Coordinates of C-alpha atoms and ligand atoms in Angstrom, one line a residue:
M1 CA 13.7 -1.6 25.8
W2 CA 16.7 -1.4 29.2
A3 CA 18.7 -3.7 30.9
C4 CA 18.4 -3.2 34.3
K5 CA 20.0 -4.0 37.5
N6 CA 22.9 -4.0 35.2
E7 CA 25.9 -1.1 36.2
G8 CA 24.9 2.2 35.2
E9 CA 21.8 1.2 33.3
D10 CA 18.7 2.1 35.6
A11 CA 20.5 5.4 35.9
R12 CA 20.9 5.8 32.4
L13 CA 16.6 4.4 31.4
Y14 CA 15.6 7.3 34.5
Q15 CA 17.6 9.7 32.2
A16 CA 16.2 8.6 29.0
V17 CA 11.9 8.6 31.2
K18 CA 12.7 12.1 32.0
A19 CA 14.1 13.2 28.5
C20 CA 10.7 11.9 27.4
S21 CA 8.4 13.3 30.2
E22 CA 9.9 16.9 29.6
F23 CA 10.0 16.5 25.8
A24 CA 6.0 15.2 26.0
I25 CA 5.1 18.3 28.4
S26 CA 6.4 20.6 26.5
L27 CA 4.8 19.9 23.2
G28 CA 1.3 19.8 25.4
I29 CA 0.7 16.1 24.5
N30 CA 0.9 12.9 26.7
I31 CA 2.2 9.5 27.0
P32 CA -1.1 8.0 27.5
T33 CA 0.4 4.1 28.3
G34 CA 4.0 2.1 28.2
K35 CA 5.4 -0.9 27.7
D36 CA 8.4 -2.2 28.6
S37 CA 11.1 -5.0 28.3
L38 CA 13.2 -4.7 31.3
S39 CA 15.1 -7.6 30.5
M40 CA 17.3 -7.1 28.1
K41 CA 20.3 -8.9 29.0
Q42 CA 21.5 -12.5 28.0
K43 CA 23.5 -14.8 29.0
Y44 CA 25.6 -17.5 27.4
K45 CA 28.6 -19.7 28.8
D46 CA 31.3 -17.7 27.8
G47 CA 30.2 -13.9 28.0
E48 CA 26.8 -12.2 28.6
V49 CA 25.6 -9.5 25.9
I50 CA 23.4 -6.3 27.0
A51 CA 20.8 -4.9 24.5
P52 CA 21.2 -0.9 23.7
G53 CA 18.6 0.9 25.7
T54 CA 16.0 2.2 23.5
V55 CA 13.0 3.8 23.2
I56 CA 9.9 3.2 20.7
I57 CA 7.1 5.7 20.7
S58 CA 4.6 4.8 18.3
A59 CA 2.4 8.4 18.3
A60 CA -1.4 8.7 16.8
G61 CA -3.2 12.1 16.4
H62 CA -5.9 13.0 14.7
C63 CA -6.5 14.0 10.8
D64 CA -8.7 15.9 9.8
D65 CA -8.2 15.4 6.6
I66 CA -7.3 11.6 5.1
T67 CA -6.0 13.5 1.2
A68 CA -3.7 15.9 1.8
V69 CA -1.2 13.4 1.9
V70 CA 2.3 15.0 1.2
E71 CA 4.6 11.8 -0.4
P72 CA 8.1 10.7 -0.5
V73 CA 8.7 12.0 -4.0
L74 CA 9.6 14.9 -5.5
R75 CA 7.6 16.6 -7.8
K76 CA 9.5 17.3 -11.3
S77 CA 6.4 19.7 -11.7
G78 CA 7.4 20.8 -8.0
G79 CA 8.8 24.1 -6.4
A80 CA 12.8 24.4 -4.4
I81 CA 13.8 22.0 -2.2
Y82 CA 13.7 23.3 1.2
Y83 CA 16.1 22.0 4.7
I84 CA 14.3 22.3 8.6
N85 CA 17.1 21.8 11.0
L86 CA 14.3 20.2 13.3
S87 CA 16.8 19.4 16.1
G88 CA 18.6 22.5 15.9
D89 CA 21.4 21.3 17.6
R90 CA 25.0 20.4 15.6
Y91 CA 25.3 17.5 13.2
K92 CA 26.3 14.1 15.5
L93 CA 27.3 11.4 14.6
G94 CA 26.7 9.5 17.2
G95 CA 24.6 6.5 17.2
S96 CA 24.4 7.4 13.3
S97 CA 24.4 4.4 10.5
F98 CA 26.8 6.0 9.8
A99 CA 28.8 5.3 12.5
Q100 CA 27.6 2.0 13.3
I101 CA 28.9 0.8 9.4
L102 CA 32.3 1.7 11.3
N103 CA 31.4 -0.1 13.9
K104 CA 31.8 2.7 16.9
V105 CA 28.6 4.2 18.8
G106 CA 30.0 7.4 18.5
T107 CA 30.4 9.6 21.9
E108 CA 27.7 12.6 20.8
T109 CA 24.2 12.6 19.3
P110 CA 22.0 15.1 18.1
D111 CA 19.0 16.1 20.6
I112 CA 15.7 18.6 19.9
L113 CA 17.6 21.8 21.6
D114 CA 14.3 24.0 21.7
A115 CA 11.4 22.0 22.4
G116 CA 8.3 25.3 21.2
Q117 CA 10.9 26.2 18.4
F118 CA 10.1 22.0 16.8
K119 CA 6.0 22.9 18.1
T120 CA 6.0 26.1 15.6
T121 CA 7.6 24.0 12.5
F122 CA 5.6 21.1 13.2
N123 CA 2.8 23.6 13.1
T124 CA 4.2 25.7 10.2
L125 CA 4.2 22.4 8.5
Q126 CA 0.8 20.9 8.8
E127 CA -0.2 25.0 7.8
L128 CA 1.9 24.4 4.7
I129 CA 0.2 21.1 3.5
K130 CA -3.4 22.3 4.5
A131 CA -2.7 25.0 2.2
G132 CA -1.7 22.8 -0.5
K133 CA 2.0 24.8 -0.9
V134 CA 3.7 21.6 -0.3
Q135 CA 4.5 18.7 -2.5
A136 CA 6.6 16.5 -1.5
G137 CA 8.3 15.8 1.8
H138 CA 10.4 12.8 3.9
D139 CA 12.0 13.0 7.5
I140 CA 15.9 13.0 8.2
G141 CA 16.2 10.1 10.5
S142 CA 18.6 6.9 9.5
G143 CA 20.9 7.3 6.7
G144 CA 20.5 11.1 7.3
L145 CA 19.9 13.8 5.0
I146 CA 21.7 11.8 2.1
T147 CA 19.3 9.1 2.7
T148 CA 16.4 11.3 2.8
L149 CA 17.6 13.2 -0.6
L150 CA 18.0 10.0 -2.5
E151 CA 14.8 8.0 -1.3
L152 CA 13.3 11.2 -2.3
C153 CA 13.7 10.5 -6.3
F154 CA 13.7 6.6 -5.8
A155 CA 10.2 6.4 -6.4
D156 CA 10.6 8.1 -9.7
R157 CA 11.9 7.6 -13.2
N158 CA 15.3 10.0 -14.9
L159 CA 14.4 12.4 -11.2
G160 CA 17.2 13.9 -9.7
A161 CA 18.0 16.8 -8.0
S162 CA 21.2 20.0 -7.9
L163 CA 21.4 20.3 -4.4
D164 CA 23.5 23.5 -2.7
L165 CA 24.0 22.7 1.5
S166 CA 26.5 25.8 1.9
A167 CA 23.9 27.3 4.6
L168 CA 24.0 24.5 6.8
G169 CA 28.0 25.8 7.7
D170 CA 30.8 24.5 5.8
Q171 CA 31.8 22.3 8.7
D172 CA 32.6 18.2 7.0
I173 CA 29.8 17.1 4.4
I174 CA 30.4 13.5 6.1
E175 CA 28.5 14.5 9.4
T176 CA 25.9 17.1 6.8
L177 CA 25.2 14.4 4.7
F178 CA 25.3 11.5 7.8
A179 CA 24.1 13.3 11.3
E180 CA 20.7 11.9 11.6
N181 CA 19.6 15.1 13.2
I182 CA 15.8 14.8 13.3
G183 CA 15.2 17.2 10.6
I184 CA 12.7 16.9 7.8
V185 CA 13.1 17.9 3.7
F186 CA 10.6 19.4 1.4
Q187 CA 9.5 20.4 -2.0
A188 CA 7.2 23.8 -1.7
D189 CA 5.5 26.2 -3.8
A190 CA 7.7 30.0 -3.1
S191 CA 5.1 31.3 -1.0
A192 CA 5.7 29.2 1.3
E193 CA 8.5 30.9 2.3
A194 CA 6.1 34.2 3.4
I195 CA 4.0 32.0 6.3
L196 CA 7.8 29.8 7.5
K197 CA 9.3 33.6 8.4
A198 CA 6.4 35.3 10.4
N199 CA 6.2 32.0 12.5
G200 CA 10.1 32.6 12.7
V201 CA 10.8 29.0 11.7
V202 CA 14.4 29.3 9.6
Y203 CA 14.5 27.1 6.9
H204 CA 17.0 26.8 3.7
Q205 CA 16.5 26.7 0.3
I206 CA 18.8 23.7 -0.4
G207 CA 18.0 23.0 -4.4
T208 CA 16.3 22.2 -7.7
V209 CA 14.6 18.8 -9.2
N210 CA 15.5 18.0 -12.6
E211 CA 14.9 14.8 -14.9
T212 CA 18.2 13.4 -14.8
A213 CA 18.7 10.7 -12.6
Q214 CA 21.2 12.3 -10.2
L215 CA 22.1 14.3 -7.4
T216 CA 24.4 16.4 -7.1
V217 CA 25.8 18.4 -4.4
K218 CA 28.4 21.2 -3.1
N219 CA 28.8 22.7 -0.3
A220 CA 32.2 25.5 0.7
S221 CA 34.5 21.9 0.7
G222 CA 33.4 20.4 -2.8
N223 CA 31.3 18.7 -5.2
W224 CA 29.7 15.4 -5.2
S225 CA 27.5 13.3 -7.9
F226 CA 25.7 10.8 -7.4
D227 CA 24.2 8.1 -9.7
I228 CA 20.6 7.6 -8.0
D229 CA 20.0 4.5 -10.7
H230 CA 23.0 2.5 -9.6
L231 CA 22.1 3.7 -5.6
R232 CA 18.6 2.7 -5.6
D233 CA 19.7 -1.2 -6.6
V234 CA 22.7 -0.4 -3.3
W235 CA 19.8 0.6 -1.3
F236 CA 16.8 -2.2 -2.7
K237 CA 19.7 -4.2 -1.9
T238 CA 18.2 -5.7 1.4
S239 CA 15.8 -6.6 0.1
Y240 CA 16.9 -8.4 -2.5
L241 CA 18.9 -10.4 0.2
L242 CA 16.1 -11.2 2.1
D243 CA 13.9 -12.4 -1.0
E244 CA 17.0 -15.1 -1.7
K245 CA 16.0 -16.2 2.1
Q246 CA 12.1 -16.7 1.2
S247 CA 12.0 -16.8 -2.1
G248 CA 14.9 -18.8 -3.9
P249 CA 17.5 -17.0 -5.9
V250 CA 15.1 -16.9 -9.3
K251 CA 12.5 -14.5 -7.8
A252 CA 14.5 -12.0 -6.0
K253 CA 16.6 -12.4 -8.6
E254 CA 13.6 -11.6 -11.0
R255 CA 12.7 -8.8 -8.7
F256 CA 15.5 -7.3 -8.6
D257 CA 16.2 -6.7 -12.0
N258 CA 12.0 -5.2 -12.8
Y259 CA 11.3 -3.7 -9.8
K260 CA 12.8 -0.3 -10.8
N261 CA 11.7 -0.8 -14.5
H262 CA 8.0 -2.4 -13.7
V263 CA 7.0 1.6 -14.2
L264 CA 3.3 2.4 -13.5
N265 CA 1.6 3.9 -16.6
Y266 CA -2.2 4.0 -16.5
S267 CA -4.6 4.5 -19.8
F268 CA -8.2 5.6 -17.9
P269 CA -11.6 5.2 -20.2
L270 CA -12.3 8.4 -21.9
N271 CA -15.5 9.5 -20.4
F272 CA -14.6 9.1 -17.4
D273 CA -15.1 12.1 -15.6
G274 CA -14.5 11.1 -12.1
K275 CA -17.4 11.8 -10.7
K276 CA -19.7 10.3 -8.0
P277 CA -22.1 8.4 -9.5
V278 CA -25.8 10.0 -9.2
I279 CA -28.3 8.1 -7.7
D280 CA -32.1 8.6 -8.8
A281 CA -33.3 8.5 -5.2
A282 CA -36.9 7.7 -6.6
K283 CA -36.0 4.3 -7.4
P284 CA -35.6 1.2 -5.5
R285 CA -32.3 -0.1 -5.2
P286 CA -31.1 -3.5 -6.4
K287 CA -30.8 -5.9 -3.4
A288 CA -26.4 -6.8 -3.6
A289 CA -25.5 -9.0 -0.4
V290 CA -21.9 -8.7 1.4
L291 CA -20.7 -12.7 2.2
R292 CA -18.5 -13.5 4.6
E293 CA -17.1 -15.6 6.8
K294 CA -14.5 -15.4 10.1
G295 CA -11.4 -13.9 9.2
S296 CA -12.4 -11.9 6.1
N297 CA -12.3 -8.5 5.7
S298 CA -12.3 -5.3 3.4
E299 CA -16.4 -6.2 3.8
R300 CA -16.5 -2.9 4.1
E301 CA -15.1 -1.2 1.5
L302 CA -16.7 -3.7 -0.6
A303 CA -20.3 -2.8 1.3
N304 CA -19.3 1.1 0.1
A305 CA -18.4 0.3 -3.3
M306 CA -21.8 -1.8 -4.1
Y307 CA -23.7 1.3 -1.7
L308 CA -22.4 3.8 -3.5
A309 CA -23.4 2.2 -7.1
G310 CA -26.9 2.4 -6.3
F311 CA -27.5 -0.9 -4.6
D312 CA -28.9 -1.7 -1.3
V313 CA -26.5 -4.0 1.1
K314 CA -26.4 -6.6 3.4
D315 CA -24.1 -7.8 4.9
V316 CA -24.6 -11.5 5.5
H317 CA -22.0 -14.0 8.0
M318 CA -21.7 -17.3 6.8
T319 CA -23.6 -17.8 10.3
D320 CA -26.4 -16.5 8.2
L321 CA -26.7 -19.0 5.8
I322 CA -25.8 -22.2 7.9
S323 CA -29.3 -21.3 9.7
G324 CA -31.6 -20.8 7.1
R325 CA -31.7 -16.7 8.2
E326 CA -30.8 -15.8 4.7
T327 CA -31.3 -17.6 1.7
L328 CA -30.6 -14.7 -0.8
E329 CA -33.8 -15.0 -2.4
D330 CA -34.0 -11.7 -2.9
I331 CA -30.4 -10.6 -3.5
Q332 CA -29.1 -10.2 -7.2
F333 CA -25.6 -9.0 -6.6
I334 CA -23.4 -11.0 -4.0
G335 CA -19.7 -10.4 -3.4
A336 CA -17.6 -12.6 -1.8
V337 CA -14.7 -10.3 0.0
G338 CA -11.0 -11.3 1.0
G339 CA -9.7 -12.2 3.9
F340 CA -8.1 -14.9 5.7
S341 CA -11.3 -17.3 6.1
N342 CA -10.2 -19.8 9.0
S343 CA -6.3 -18.2 8.8
D344 CA -5.7 -20.0 5.5
V345 CA -5.5 -23.0 7.9
L346 CA -5.4 -26.5 4.8
G347 CA -5.5 -23.2 1.7
S348 CA -6.6 -19.9 1.2
A349 CA -10.4 -20.0 0.7
K350 CA -10.5 -24.0 1.6
G351 CA -11.9 -23.6 5.4
W352 CA -14.8 -21.2 4.2
A353 CA -15.6 -23.7 0.6
G354 CA -16.2 -26.8 2.8
A355 CA -18.9 -23.9 5.4
F356 CA -20.7 -23.7 1.8
L357 CA -20.3 -28.1 1.3
Y358 CA -21.1 -29.2 4.0
N359 CA -23.7 -26.8 5.3
E360 CA -27.2 -28.3 3.2
K361 CA -29.1 -24.7 3.8
A362 CA -25.6 -22.6 2.6
K363 CA -25.1 -24.9 -0.4
Q364 CA -28.9 -25.0 -1.0
A365 CA -28.7 -20.6 -1.3
L366 CA -25.4 -20.7 -3.2
T367 CA -26.4 -22.9 -5.8
N368 CA -29.8 -21.2 -6.4
F369 CA -28.6 -18.0 -6.6
F370 CA -26.2 -19.1 -8.8
K371 CA -29.1 -21.3 -11.2
R372 CA -31.3 -18.1 -11.3
E373 CA -30.2 -15.7 -14.8
D374 CA -31.6 -12.3 -13.2
T375 CA -28.0 -12.9 -11.0
L376 CA -24.7 -11.5 -10.7
S377 CA -21.9 -12.0 -8.4
V378 CA -17.8 -11.1 -8.0
G379 CA -15.3 -13.2 -6.1
V380 CA -13.0 -10.4 -4.4
C381 CA -9.2 -12.2 -3.7
N382 CA -10.4 -14.7 -0.5
G383 CA -13.8 -14.4 -2.5
C384 CA -12.5 -15.6 -5.5
Q385 CA -10.3 -18.4 -4.7
L386 CA -14.0 -19.6 -3.1
F387 CA -16.2 -19.4 -6.1
V388 CA -12.6 -21.3 -8.1
E389 CA -12.6 -24.0 -5.3
L390 CA -16.2 -24.4 -5.1
G391 CA -16.5 -24.5 -8.8
L392 CA -18.4 -22.5 -9.9
I393 CA -16.3 -20.9 -12.6
N394 CA -15.9 -22.6 -15.9
E395 CA -18.6 -25.5 -14.5
D396 CA -18.6 -27.3 -17.8
H397 CA -14.7 -27.7 -17.9
E398 CA -13.8 -31.2 -16.9
E399 CA -10.8 -30.2 -15.1
K400 CA -11.8 -26.9 -13.2
P401 CA -9.0 -23.6 -12.6
K402 CA -7.2 -23.7 -9.7
M403 CA -5.6 -20.9 -7.6
L404 CA -2.3 -22.0 -5.8
H405 CA 0.7 -20.4 -4.0
N406 CA 2.5 -17.3 -5.6
D407 CA 5.7 -19.1 -7.7
S408 CA 7.5 -16.9 -4.9
A409 CA 6.1 -18.5 -2.3
K410 CA 5.2 -16.1 0.4
H411 CA 2.6 -13.1 0.4
E412 CA 2.3 -10.4 -2.0
S413 CA 1.0 -7.2 -1.4
I414 CA 1.6 -4.4 -3.8
F415 CA 0.3 -1.6 -5.8
T416 CA 0.2 -2.9 -9.0
S417 CA -1.8 -2.5 -12.7
L418 CA -4.1 -4.3 -14.5
T419 CA -4.7 -3.8 -18.2
I420 CA -8.9 -4.8 -18.9
Q421 CA -8.7 -6.9 -21.7
E422 CA -11.5 -7.4 -24.5
N423 CA -13.8 -9.4 -22.0
N424 CA -17.9 -10.7 -21.7
S425 CA -18.1 -9.6 -17.9
V426 CA -20.9 -7.3 -17.0
M427 CA -18.9 -5.2 -15.1
L428 CA -15.8 -4.7 -16.1
S429 CA -16.7 -5.4 -20.3
T430 CA -16.9 -1.1 -20.7
L431 CA -13.2 -0.9 -19.0
A432 CA -12.2 -2.6 -22.0
G433 CA -8.5 -1.2 -23.5
S434 CA -8.1 1.0 -19.6
T435 CA -5.4 -0.2 -17.8
L436 CA -5.7 1.2 -13.9
G437 CA -4.0 1.0 -10.9
V438 CA -4.2 -1.9 -7.8
W439 CA -3.7 -3.2 -5.2
V440 CA -2.7 -6.5 -4.4
S441 CA -2.2 -8.5 -0.8
H442 CA -2.1 -12.5 -1.4
G443 CA -0.4 -15.5 -0.9
E444 CA -2.5 -18.1 -3.0
G445 CA -3.3 -16.1 -5.8
K446 CA -1.4 -18.1 -9.0
F447 CA -4.4 -19.2 -11.7
H448 CA -3.3 -22.0 -12.7
L449 CA -5.8 -23.3 -15.6
P450 CA -5.5 -26.5 -17.6
Y451 CA -6.4 -25.3 -21.1
A452 CA -5.7 -22.9 -24.2
E453 CA -5.9 -19.8 -23.3
D454 CA -8.9 -19.7 -26.0
Q455 CA -10.9 -21.6 -23.2
Y456 CA -11.4 -19.2 -20.6
H457 CA -12.8 -15.2 -20.3
I458 CA -9.8 -14.0 -19.1
V459 CA -10.8 -10.1 -18.3
S460 CA -7.6 -9.3 -17.0
K461 CA -3.8 -8.9 -17.1
Y462 CA -1.8 -7.9 -15.5
A463 CA 0.2 -4.7 -17.2
Y464 CA 3.5 -7.0 -16.9
E465 CA 3.8 -10.4 -17.2
T466 CA 7.1 -10.5 -15.0
Y467 CA 7.5 -10.6 -11.3
P468 CA 6.6 -8.2 -9.4
A469 CA 4.5 -6.6 -11.0
N470 CA 2.7 -10.2 -12.2
P471 CA 3.2 -11.0 -8.1
N472 CA 2.0 -14.4 -7.6
G473 CA 3.0 -16.3 -11.7
S474 CA -0.7 -16.8 -13.2
D475 CA -1.5 -18.7 -16.2
Y476 CA -1.1 -16.4 -19.5
N477 CA -0.9 -13.3 -16.6
T478 CA -4.5 -13.8 -15.1
A479 CA -5.4 -11.2 -13.0
M480 CA -9.3 -11.6 -13.6
I481 CA -11.9 -14.2 -15.0
S482 CA -15.4 -14.8 -15.5
D483 CA -17.7 -17.6 -16.3
Q484 CA -18.9 -17.6 -19.8
T485 CA -21.9 -16.5 -19.4
G486 CA -20.9 -12.4 -17.8
R487 CA -22.1 -12.8 -15.0
H488 CA -19.5 -14.5 -12.4
L489 CA -16.4 -12.6 -11.8
V490 CA -13.5 -13.9 -9.4
M491 CA -10.1 -11.4 -9.5
M492 CA -7.6 -11.5 -6.9
P493 CA -6.4 -8.3 -7.3
H494 CA -8.7 -5.5 -4.9
I495 CA -11.1 -3.5 -7.1
E496 CA -12.8 -2.4 -3.6
R497 CA -9.9 -1.2 -2.3
S498 CA -8.7 1.0 -5.2
L499 CA -11.8 2.8 -5.3
F500 CA -10.7 6.7 -4.5
Q501 CA -7.7 8.4 -6.4
W502 CA -6.6 8.1 -2.4
H503 CA -6.8 4.6 -2.1
W504 CA -4.1 4.5 -5.5
A505 CA -0.3 3.9 -4.2
N506 CA -0.4 5.4 -7.6
Y507 CA -2.5 7.8 -9.5
P508 CA -2.3 10.4 -12.5
E509 CA -1.0 13.9 -11.3
G510 CA -3.4 16.8 -11.8
R511 CA -6.7 15.1 -11.2
K512 CA -8.9 16.0 -8.1
D513 CA -11.2 13.0 -8.8
E514 CA -14.3 11.9 -6.2
V515 CA -14.2 8.1 -7.8
S516 CA -10.9 5.7 -9.7
P517 CA -12.9 4.6 -13.0
W518 CA -12.9 0.6 -11.0
M519 CA -16.0 2.2 -9.3
E520 CA -18.0 2.0 -12.9
A521 CA -17.8 -1.8 -12.9
F522 CA -20.5 -2.0 -9.5
V523 CA -21.8 0.8 -11.4
N524 CA -21.9 -1.4 -14.7
A525 CA -23.7 -4.2 -12.3
R526 CA -26.8 -1.8 -11.4
E527 CA -27.2 -0.8 -14.9
W528 CA -27.7 -4.2 -16.5
I529 CA -30.2 -5.5 -13.4
E530 CA -32.6 -2.1 -13.7
K531 CA -32.4 -3.0 -17.0
L532 CA -33.2 -7.0 -16.4
A533 CA -36.3 -5.0 -14.2
K534 CA -37.5 -3.7 -17.3
Ligands
LIG1 N1 -6.3 -10.6 1.0 C1 -6.8 -11.6 0.2 O1 -8.2 -11.9 0.3 C2 -5.9 -13.1 1.1 C3 -6.4 -13.9 0.3 C4 -6.1 -15.5 0.7 N2 -6.0 -14.9 2.9 C5 -4.3 -15.6 0.3 O2 -4.0 -15.2 1.0 O3 -4.4 -15.8 -0.8

């Protein structure tokens, strides 16, 4: 974005494009397309404001193993902490966040001096990641090295590091910590050093991890100590202030007070071995269907969960039901998926429910399906809102449950944990007693349950009652309920998006599971149907 046709700006834009081009050519990558806005000047009655020229690059690359992920949180059991200055340049504060808080732009900005060296370092790091030698890592960008180091500690409790930056030179500590020279901090096995050396990569071992929430830094000119719990709050404060505007002071404060205390602690079922279900190819697969509407999502995830558990899965769109092409007569398990059916106009799943209520064939197909005793259903998120809206759960209650807007008055997207209650659900009863991680993403996930708790079959609750671990303020802290037969289950969290170890934002360390414990829910569904057939 550039304010062209203003004095000096076109020349600066030319320089920027040329530099990008030369850098891309020496890296051997191309910039296939560009989108520009060249009118970045705003005129007011009393003057003009020119936006600073900005280059924003979005990059995509081939990834051959999505499980080889390096996360930006130091591991208490991992190796030493290393630093590489990818820029190869001196530490310069021009254009940095540090300069900005002093209301300055600065004069000199850091560059990347040697594209060839940058490329070698990048490729060497990829090699180390593929060899499983890197336990944690974070780039250095906005806020400089100190921000990177702190952020590497924020996502855990009782985690800190002792750092010695003497090897980085004896320049001003402010420059060392706040310059935004592109670089990387990572934690790796000592054996990584030989590979770095062999590739001619200049690296510095700068410290070690410890279990106190302090970051201590020293160089030739002094020692400093930073309190991580305090700085985590400083770091979160901006989000808190934005939250105040969106959710109001009460919920914003609740999140601010709790975000660091809702530690994810799991309890996996004792018999869980992490293996993919073994499906007997000689047996026929029971038939399942994924129901979706315009605006649905996660249908592939749900279909995959059902398929891996041994179902023959069919894709059923509302148009199939409305036209009568699909009657669900030979289906035993349906899943209504998540998403934003009809763009949430008039409320989540209201239009979707209308499509069943006001289309005779669709209505008949679903009514018949729920009347049969050999059927199971699961409604996930938008699908939960659908089945609740249609009154299919607690059918005998005069006043039915309702799904309301989250207490925070906004869409909540988090990775949280759930405890499974003793319950009657075909899918989840065997998991009772477990606490598992799960994705949540909804704006209207608050179960409004008008009667006493014992009038409901609550299958699962959020592991913490308070916001944000409970993202919506549900009555009785409810995340999932089932009907009285246990055959029909509705849930706001997305277990179908939490099916593999690599789906989870946080998984117990040291495991290499093919599936997460949630897989059992889908296997239970298949086994129930098979037992019925006998
Ligand atoms: N992930 C979902 O299914 C979201 C459901 C719905 N659109 C909501 O925001 O509440």
